[in-house]
PDB file of C-alpha atoms in Angstrom:
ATOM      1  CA  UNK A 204     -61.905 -18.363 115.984  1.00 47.00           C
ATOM      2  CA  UNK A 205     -62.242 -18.813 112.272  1.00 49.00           C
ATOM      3  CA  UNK A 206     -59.734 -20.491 109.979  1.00 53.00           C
ATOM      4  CA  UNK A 207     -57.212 -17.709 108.185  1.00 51.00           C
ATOM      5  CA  UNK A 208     -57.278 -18.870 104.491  1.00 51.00           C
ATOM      6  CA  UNK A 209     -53.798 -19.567 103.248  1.00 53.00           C
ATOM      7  CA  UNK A 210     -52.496 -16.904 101.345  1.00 55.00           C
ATOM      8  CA  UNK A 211     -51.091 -17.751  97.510  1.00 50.00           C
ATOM      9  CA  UNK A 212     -47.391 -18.380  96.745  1.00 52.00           C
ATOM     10  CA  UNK A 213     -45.782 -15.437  96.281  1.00 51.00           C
ATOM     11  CA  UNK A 214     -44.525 -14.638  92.609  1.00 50.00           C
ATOM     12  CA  UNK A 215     -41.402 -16.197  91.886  1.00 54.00           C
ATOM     13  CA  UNK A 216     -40.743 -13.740  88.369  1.00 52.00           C
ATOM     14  CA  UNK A 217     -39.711 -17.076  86.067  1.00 56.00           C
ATOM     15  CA  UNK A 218     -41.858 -17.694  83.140  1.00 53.00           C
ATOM     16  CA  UNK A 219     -44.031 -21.044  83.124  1.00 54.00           C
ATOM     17  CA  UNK A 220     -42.204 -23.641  81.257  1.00 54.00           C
ATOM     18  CA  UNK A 221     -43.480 -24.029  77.578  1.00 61.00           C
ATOM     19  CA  UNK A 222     -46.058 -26.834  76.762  1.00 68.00           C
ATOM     20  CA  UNK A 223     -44.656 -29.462  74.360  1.00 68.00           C
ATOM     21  CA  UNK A 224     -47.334 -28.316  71.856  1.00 68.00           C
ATOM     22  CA  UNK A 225     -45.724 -24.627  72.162  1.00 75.00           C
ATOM     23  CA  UNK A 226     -41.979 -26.190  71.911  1.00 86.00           C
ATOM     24  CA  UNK A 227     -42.912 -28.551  68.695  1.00 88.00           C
ATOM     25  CA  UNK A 228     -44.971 -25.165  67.380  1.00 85.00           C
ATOM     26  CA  UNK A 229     -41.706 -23.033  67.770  1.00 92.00           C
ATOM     27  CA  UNK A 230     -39.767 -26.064  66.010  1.00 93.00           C
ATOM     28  CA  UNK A 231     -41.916 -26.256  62.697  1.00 94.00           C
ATOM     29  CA  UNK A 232     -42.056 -22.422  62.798  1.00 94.00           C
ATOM     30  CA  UNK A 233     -38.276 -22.908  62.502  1.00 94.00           C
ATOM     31  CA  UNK A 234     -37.981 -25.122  60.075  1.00 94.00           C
ATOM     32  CA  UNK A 235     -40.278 -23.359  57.794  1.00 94.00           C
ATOM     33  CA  UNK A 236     -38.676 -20.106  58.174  1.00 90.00           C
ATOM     34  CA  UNK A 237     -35.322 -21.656  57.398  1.00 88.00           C
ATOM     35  CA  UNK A 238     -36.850 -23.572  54.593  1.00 89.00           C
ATOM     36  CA  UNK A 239     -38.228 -19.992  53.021  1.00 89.00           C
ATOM     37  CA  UNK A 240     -35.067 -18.413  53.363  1.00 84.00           C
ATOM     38  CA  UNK A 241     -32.823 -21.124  52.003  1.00 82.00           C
ATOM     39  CA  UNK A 242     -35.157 -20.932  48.985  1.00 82.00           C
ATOM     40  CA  UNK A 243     -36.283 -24.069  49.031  1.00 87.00           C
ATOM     41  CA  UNK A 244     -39.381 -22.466  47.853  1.00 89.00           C
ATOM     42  CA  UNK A 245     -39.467 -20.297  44.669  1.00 86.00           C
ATOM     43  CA  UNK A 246     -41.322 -16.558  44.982  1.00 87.00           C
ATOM     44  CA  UNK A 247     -45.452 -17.112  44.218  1.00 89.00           C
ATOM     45  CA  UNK A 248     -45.041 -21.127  45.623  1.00 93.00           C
ATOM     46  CA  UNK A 249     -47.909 -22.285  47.792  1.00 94.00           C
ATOM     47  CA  UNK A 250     -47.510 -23.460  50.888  1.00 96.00           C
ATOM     48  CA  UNK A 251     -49.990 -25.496  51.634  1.00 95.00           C
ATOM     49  CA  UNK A 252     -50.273 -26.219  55.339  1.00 95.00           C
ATOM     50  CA  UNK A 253     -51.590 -30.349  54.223  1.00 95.00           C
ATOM     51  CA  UNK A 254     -48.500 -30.798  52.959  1.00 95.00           C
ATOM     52  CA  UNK A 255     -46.619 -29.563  54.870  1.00 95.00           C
ATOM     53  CA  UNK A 256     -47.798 -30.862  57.977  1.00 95.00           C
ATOM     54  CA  UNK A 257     -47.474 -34.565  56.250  1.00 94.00           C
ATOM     55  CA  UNK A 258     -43.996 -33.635  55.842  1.00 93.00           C
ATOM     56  CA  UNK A 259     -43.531 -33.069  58.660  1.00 93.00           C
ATOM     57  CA  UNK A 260     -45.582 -35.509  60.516  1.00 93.00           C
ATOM     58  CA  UNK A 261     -47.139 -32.946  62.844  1.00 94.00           C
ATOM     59  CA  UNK A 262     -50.643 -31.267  62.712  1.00 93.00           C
ATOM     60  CA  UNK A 263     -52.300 -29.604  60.751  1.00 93.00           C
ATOM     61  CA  UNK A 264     -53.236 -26.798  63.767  1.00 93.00           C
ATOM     62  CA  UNK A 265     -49.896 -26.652  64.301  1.00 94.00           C
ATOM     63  CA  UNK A 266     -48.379 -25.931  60.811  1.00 95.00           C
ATOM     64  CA  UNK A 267     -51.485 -23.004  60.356  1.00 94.00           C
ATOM     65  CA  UNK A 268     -49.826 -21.369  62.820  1.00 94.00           C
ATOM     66  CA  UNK A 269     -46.272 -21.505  61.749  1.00 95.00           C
ATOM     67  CA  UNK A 270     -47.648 -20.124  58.865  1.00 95.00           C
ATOM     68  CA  UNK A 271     -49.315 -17.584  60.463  1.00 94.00           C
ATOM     69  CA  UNK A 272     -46.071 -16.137  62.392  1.00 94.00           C
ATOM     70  CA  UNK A 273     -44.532 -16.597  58.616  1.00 94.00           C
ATOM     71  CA  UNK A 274     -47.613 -14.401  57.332  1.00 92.00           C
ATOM     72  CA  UNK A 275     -46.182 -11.621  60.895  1.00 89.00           C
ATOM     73  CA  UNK A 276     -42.909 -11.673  59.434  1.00 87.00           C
ATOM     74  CA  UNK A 277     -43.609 -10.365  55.378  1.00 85.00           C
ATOM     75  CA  UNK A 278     -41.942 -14.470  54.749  1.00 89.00           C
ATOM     76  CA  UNK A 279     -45.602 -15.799  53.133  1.00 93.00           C
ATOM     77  CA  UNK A 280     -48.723 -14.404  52.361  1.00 92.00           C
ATOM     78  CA  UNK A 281     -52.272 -15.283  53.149  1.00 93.00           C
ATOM     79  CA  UNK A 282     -54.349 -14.579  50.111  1.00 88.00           C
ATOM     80  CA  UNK A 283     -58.010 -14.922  49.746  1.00 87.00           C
ATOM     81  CA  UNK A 284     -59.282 -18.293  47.644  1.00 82.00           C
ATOM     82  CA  UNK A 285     -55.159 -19.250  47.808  1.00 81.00           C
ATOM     83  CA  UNK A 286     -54.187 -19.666  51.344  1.00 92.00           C
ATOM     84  CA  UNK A 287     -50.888 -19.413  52.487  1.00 96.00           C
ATOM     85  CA  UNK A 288     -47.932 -18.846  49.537  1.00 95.00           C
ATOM     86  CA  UNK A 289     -44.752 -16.970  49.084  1.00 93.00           C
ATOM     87  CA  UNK A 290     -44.184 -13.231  48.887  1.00 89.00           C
ATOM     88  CA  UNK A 291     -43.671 -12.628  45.189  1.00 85.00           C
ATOM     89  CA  UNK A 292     -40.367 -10.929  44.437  1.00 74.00           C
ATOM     90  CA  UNK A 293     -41.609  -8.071  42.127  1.00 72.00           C
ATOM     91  CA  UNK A 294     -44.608  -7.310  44.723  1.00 74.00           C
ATOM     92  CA  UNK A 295     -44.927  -4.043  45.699  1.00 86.00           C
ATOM     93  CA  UNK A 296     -44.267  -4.072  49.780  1.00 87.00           C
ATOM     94  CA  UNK A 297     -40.822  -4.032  49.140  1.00 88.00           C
ATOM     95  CA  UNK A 298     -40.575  -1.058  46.849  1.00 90.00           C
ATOM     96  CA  UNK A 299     -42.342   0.312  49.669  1.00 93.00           C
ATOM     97  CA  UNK A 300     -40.257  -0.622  52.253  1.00 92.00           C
ATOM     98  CA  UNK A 301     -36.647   0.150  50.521  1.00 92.00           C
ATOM     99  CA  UNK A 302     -38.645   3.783  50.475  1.00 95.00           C
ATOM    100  CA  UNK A 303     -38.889   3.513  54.188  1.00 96.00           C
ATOM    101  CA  UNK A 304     -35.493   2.657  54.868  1.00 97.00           C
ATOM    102  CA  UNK A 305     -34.078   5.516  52.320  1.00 96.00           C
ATOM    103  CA  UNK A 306     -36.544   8.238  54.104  1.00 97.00           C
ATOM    104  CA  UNK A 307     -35.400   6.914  57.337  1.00 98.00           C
ATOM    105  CA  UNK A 308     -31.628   5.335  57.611  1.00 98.00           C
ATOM    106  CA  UNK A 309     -29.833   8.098  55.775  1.00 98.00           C
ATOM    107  CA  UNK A 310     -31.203  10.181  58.453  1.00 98.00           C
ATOM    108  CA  UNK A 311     -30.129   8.317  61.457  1.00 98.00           C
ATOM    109  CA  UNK A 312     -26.811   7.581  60.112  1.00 98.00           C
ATOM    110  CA  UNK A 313     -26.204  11.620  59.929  1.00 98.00           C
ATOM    111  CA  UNK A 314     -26.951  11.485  63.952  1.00 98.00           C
ATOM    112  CA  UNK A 315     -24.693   8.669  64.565  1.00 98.00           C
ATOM    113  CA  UNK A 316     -21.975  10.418  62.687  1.00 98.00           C
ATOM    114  CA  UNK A 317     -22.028  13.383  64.577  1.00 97.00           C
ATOM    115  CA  UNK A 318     -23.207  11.856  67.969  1.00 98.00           C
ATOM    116  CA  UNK A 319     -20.945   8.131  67.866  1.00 98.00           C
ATOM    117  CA  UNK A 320     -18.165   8.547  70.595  1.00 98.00           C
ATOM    118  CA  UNK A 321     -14.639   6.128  69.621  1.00 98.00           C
ATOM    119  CA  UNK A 322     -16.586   2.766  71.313  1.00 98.00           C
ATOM    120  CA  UNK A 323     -18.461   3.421  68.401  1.00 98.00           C
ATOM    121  CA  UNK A 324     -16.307   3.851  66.101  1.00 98.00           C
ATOM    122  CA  UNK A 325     -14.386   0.421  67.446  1.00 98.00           C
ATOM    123  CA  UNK A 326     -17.717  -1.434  67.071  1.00 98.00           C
ATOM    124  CA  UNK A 327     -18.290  -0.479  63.386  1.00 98.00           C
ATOM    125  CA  UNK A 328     -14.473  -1.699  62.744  1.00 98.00           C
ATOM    126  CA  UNK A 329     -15.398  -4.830  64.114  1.00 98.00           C
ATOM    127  CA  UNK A 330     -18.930  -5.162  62.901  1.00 98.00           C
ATOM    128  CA  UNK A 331     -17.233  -4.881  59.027  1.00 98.00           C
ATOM    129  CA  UNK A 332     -13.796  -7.209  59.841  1.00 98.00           C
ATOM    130  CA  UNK A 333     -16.612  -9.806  61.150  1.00 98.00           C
ATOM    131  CA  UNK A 334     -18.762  -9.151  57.833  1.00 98.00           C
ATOM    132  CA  UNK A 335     -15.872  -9.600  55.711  1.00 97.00           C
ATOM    133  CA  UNK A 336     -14.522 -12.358  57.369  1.00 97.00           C
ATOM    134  CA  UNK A 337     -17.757 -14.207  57.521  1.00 96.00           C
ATOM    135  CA  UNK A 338     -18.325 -16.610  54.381  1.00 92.00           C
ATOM    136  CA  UNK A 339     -21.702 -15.550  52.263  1.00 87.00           C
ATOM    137  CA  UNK A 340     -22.518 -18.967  50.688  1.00 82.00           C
ATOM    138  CA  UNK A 341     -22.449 -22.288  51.910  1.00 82.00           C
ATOM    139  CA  UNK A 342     -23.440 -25.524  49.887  1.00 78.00           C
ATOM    140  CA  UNK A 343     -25.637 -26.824  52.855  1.00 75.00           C
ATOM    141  CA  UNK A 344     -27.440 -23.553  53.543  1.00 70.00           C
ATOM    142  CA  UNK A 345     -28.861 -23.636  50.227  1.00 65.00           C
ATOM    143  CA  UNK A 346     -28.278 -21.004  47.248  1.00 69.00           C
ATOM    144  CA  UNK A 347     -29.096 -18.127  49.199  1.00 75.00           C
ATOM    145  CA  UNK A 348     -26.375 -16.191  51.038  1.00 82.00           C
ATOM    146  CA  UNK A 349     -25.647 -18.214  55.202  1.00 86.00           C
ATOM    147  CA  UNK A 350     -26.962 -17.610  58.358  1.00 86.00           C
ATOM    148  CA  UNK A 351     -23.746 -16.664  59.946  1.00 92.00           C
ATOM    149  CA  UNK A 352     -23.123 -13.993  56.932  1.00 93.00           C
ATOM    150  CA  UNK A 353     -26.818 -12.450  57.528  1.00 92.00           C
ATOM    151  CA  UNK A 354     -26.280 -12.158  60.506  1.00 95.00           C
ATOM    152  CA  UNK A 355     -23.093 -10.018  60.244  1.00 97.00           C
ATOM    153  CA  UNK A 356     -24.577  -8.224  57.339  1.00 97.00           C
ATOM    154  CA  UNK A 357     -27.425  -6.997  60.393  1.00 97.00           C
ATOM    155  CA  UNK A 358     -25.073  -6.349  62.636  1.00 98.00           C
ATOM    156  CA  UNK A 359     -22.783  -4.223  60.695  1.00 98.00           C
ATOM    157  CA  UNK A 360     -25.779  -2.356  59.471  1.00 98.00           C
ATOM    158  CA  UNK A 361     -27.085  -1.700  63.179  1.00 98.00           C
ATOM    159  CA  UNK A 362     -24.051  -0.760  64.041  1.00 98.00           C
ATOM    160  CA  UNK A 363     -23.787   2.102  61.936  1.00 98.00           C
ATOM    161  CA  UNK A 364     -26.897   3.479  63.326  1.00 98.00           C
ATOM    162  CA  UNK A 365     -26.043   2.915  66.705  1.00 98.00           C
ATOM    163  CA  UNK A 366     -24.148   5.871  67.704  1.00 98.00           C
ATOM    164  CA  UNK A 367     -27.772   7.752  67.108  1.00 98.00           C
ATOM    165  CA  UNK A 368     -28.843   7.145  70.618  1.00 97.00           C
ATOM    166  CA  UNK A 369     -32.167   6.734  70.225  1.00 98.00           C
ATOM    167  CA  UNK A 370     -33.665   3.243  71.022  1.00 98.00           C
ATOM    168  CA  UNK A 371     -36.530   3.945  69.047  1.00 98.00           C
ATOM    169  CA  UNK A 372     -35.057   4.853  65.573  1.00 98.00           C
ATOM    170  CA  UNK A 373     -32.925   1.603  66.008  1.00 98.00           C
ATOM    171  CA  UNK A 374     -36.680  -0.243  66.788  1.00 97.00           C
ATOM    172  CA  UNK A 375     -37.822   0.984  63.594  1.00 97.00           C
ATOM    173  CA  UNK A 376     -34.761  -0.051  61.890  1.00 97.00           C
ATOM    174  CA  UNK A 377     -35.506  -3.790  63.364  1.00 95.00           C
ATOM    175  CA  UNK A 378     -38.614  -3.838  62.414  1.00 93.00           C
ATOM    176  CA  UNK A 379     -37.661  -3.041  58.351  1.00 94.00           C
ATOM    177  CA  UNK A 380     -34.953  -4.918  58.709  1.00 93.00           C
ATOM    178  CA  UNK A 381     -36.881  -8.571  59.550  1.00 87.00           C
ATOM    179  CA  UNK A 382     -39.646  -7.302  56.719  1.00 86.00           C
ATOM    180  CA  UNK A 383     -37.301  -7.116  53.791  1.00 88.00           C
ATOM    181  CA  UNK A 384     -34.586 -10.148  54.989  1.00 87.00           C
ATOM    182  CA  UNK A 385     -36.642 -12.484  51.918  1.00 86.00           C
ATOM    183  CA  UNK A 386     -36.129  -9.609  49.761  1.00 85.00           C
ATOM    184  CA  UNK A 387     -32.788  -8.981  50.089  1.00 86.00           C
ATOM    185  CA  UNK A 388     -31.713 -12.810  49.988  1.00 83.00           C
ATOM    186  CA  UNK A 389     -33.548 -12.345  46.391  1.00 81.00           C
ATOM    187  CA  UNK A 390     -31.780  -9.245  45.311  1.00 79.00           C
ATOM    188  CA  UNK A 391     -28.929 -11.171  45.230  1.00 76.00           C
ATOM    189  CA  UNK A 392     -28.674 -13.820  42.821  1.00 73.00           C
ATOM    190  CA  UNK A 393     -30.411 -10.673  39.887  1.00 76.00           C
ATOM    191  CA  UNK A 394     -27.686  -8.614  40.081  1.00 77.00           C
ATOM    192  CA  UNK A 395     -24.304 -11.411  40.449  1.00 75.00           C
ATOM    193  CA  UNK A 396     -21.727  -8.828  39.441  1.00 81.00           C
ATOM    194  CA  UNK A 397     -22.714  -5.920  42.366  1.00 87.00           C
ATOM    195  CA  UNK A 398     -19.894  -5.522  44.303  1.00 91.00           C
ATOM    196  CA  UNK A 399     -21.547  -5.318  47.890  1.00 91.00           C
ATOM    197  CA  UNK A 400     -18.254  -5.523  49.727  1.00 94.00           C
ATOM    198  CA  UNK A 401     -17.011  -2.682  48.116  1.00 96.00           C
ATOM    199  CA  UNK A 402     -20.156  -0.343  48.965  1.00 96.00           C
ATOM    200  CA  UNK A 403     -20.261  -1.970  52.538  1.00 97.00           C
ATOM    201  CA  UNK A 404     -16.430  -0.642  52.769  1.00 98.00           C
ATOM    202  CA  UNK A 405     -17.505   2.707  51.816  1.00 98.00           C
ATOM    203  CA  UNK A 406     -19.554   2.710  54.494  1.00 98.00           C
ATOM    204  CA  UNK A 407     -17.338   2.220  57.252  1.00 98.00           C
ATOM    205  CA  UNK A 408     -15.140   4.565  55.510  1.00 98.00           C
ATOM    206  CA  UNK A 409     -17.228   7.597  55.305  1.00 98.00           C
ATOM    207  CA  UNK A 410     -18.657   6.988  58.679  1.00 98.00           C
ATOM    208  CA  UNK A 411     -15.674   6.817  60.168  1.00 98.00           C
ATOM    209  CA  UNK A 412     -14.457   9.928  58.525  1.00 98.00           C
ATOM    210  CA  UNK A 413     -16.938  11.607  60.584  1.00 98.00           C
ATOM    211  CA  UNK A 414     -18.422  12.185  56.259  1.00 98.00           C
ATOM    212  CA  UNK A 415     -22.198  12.311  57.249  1.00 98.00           C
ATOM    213  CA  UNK A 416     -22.962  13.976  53.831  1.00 98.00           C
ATOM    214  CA  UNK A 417     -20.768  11.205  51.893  1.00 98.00           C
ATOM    215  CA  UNK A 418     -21.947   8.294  54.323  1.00 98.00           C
ATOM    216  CA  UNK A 419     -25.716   9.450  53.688  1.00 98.00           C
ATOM    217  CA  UNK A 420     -25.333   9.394  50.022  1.00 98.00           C
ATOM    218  CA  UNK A 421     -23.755   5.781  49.859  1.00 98.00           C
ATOM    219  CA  UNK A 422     -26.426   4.255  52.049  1.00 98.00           C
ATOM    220  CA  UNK A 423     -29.267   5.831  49.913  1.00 97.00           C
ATOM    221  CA  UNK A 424     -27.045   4.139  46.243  1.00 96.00           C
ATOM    222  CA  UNK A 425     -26.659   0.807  48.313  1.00 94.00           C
ATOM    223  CA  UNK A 426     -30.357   0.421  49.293  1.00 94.00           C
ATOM    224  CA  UNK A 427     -31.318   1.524  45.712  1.00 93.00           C
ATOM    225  CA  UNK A 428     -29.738  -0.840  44.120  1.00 90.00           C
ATOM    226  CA  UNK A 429     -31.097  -3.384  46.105  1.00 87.00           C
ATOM    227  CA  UNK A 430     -34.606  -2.144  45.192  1.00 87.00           C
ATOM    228  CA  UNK A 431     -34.145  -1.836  41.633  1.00 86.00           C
ATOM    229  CA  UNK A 432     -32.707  -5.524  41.687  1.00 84.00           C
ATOM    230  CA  UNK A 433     -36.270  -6.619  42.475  1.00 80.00           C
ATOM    231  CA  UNK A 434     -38.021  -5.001  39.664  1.00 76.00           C
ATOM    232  CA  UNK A 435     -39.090  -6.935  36.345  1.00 56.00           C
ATOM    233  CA  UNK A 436     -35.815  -5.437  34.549  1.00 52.00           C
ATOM    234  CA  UNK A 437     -33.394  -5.757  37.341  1.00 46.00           C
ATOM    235  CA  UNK A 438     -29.723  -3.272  37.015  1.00 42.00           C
ATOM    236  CA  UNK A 439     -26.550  -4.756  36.366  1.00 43.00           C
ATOM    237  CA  UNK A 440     -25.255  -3.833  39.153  1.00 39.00           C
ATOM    238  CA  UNK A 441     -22.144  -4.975  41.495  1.00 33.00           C
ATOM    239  CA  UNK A 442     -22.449  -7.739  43.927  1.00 36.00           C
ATOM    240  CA  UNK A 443     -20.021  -9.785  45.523  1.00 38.00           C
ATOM    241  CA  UNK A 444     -20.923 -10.926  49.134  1.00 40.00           C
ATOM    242  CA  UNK A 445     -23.969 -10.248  48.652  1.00 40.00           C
ATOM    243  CA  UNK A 446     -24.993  -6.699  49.404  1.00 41.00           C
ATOM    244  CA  UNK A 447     -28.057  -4.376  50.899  1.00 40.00           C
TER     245      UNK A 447
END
């Protein structure tokens, strides 16, 4: 008789707890990515991961690969003979992606115009009460627009789209969405006098007018301007609240 081997645990389905190296990673990731988008860093800075992993007092392995997620997210760039610096603001990726979003969002807003039920319509009423509500600046958050107001600004734009139905049109809108966040944080202090919360209100307005044609049309101006605001010679514009 012959000894039955014991068999393996079975799976449980939980996720191993992360290492404290992953945890501290995650935590100068973070920090950097806040640091970027508060603007403690000017467009073209270096980033030098020495420095920065000095600062703070972690190493160097660890800060290369902050930087690296930074470099996934279209927050820094990894250029050759440079290293690791800050998108510039007039580079070309985001002409190309505002050209992305104008091919693409106009269209899925039609859909969710025709296709949003009234649940719909409900959450893009509260999606722009909780953008409007939401202040845009804060003195500790830096001179770029607040966390909390960003994230309204996202979810009132997602919610738009929503009534589309189609998981992967609102993927793609994710995706450009995370890739021009720097870009749109920038976009805002060039053209001060854009009135943002007057184009996000015409928004809501045509789109709940069941307007597909008018809603279309205002999305396409609104991501214009914001474009245009990151050329050398900037419009005048209208912005207050911030906008895109």
């Amino acid at each position: 008789m012959t000894d039955t081997p014991p068999r393996p645990p079975a799976p449980t389905g939980k996720q191993p707890a992360p290492t404290g190296k992953q945890m501290l990673s995650e935590q100068i990731y973070e920090r950097l990515r806040d640091a970027v988008m508060r603007g403690d860093f000017a467009p073209g800075d270096a980033l030098k991961p020495q420095d920065l992993a000095k600062a703070e007092g972690v190493s160097l392995a660890v800060t290369r690969e902050a930087l690296v997620r930074l470099v996934g997210e279209g927050l820094a760039d990894r250029l050759p003979n440079r290293g690791f610096t800050v998108p510039s603001f007039s580079d070309r990726r985001w002409q190309e992606i505002a050209e992305a979003r104008r091919t693409i969002e106009p269209v899925v807003l039609r859909m969710s115009v025709e296709r949003g039920d009234l649940d719909w319509e409900a959450r893009v009423r509260a999606a722009h009460h909780r953008l409007v509500r939401t202040p845009a600046f804060a003195p500790e958050e830096g001179e770029y627009y607040t966390a909390a107001w960003a994230e309204a600004h996202r979810a009132f734009h997602r919610t738009l789209l929503e009534g589309c139905g189609n998981p992967t049109l609102l993927e793609t809108f994710d995706r450009l969405w995370t890739a021009s966040e720097l870009a749109r944080r920038w976009a805002a202090h060039r053209t001060p006098n854009r009135d943002g919360a007057k184009e996000h209100r015409r928004l809501e307005e045509a789109a709940l007018a069941r307007d597909a044609d008018t809603a279309a049309a205002v999305l396409v101006e609104h991501l214009t301007m914001t474009a245009a605001a990151l050329t050398d010679d900037p419009p005048a514009g209208r912005l207050t609240l911030g906008s895109r």
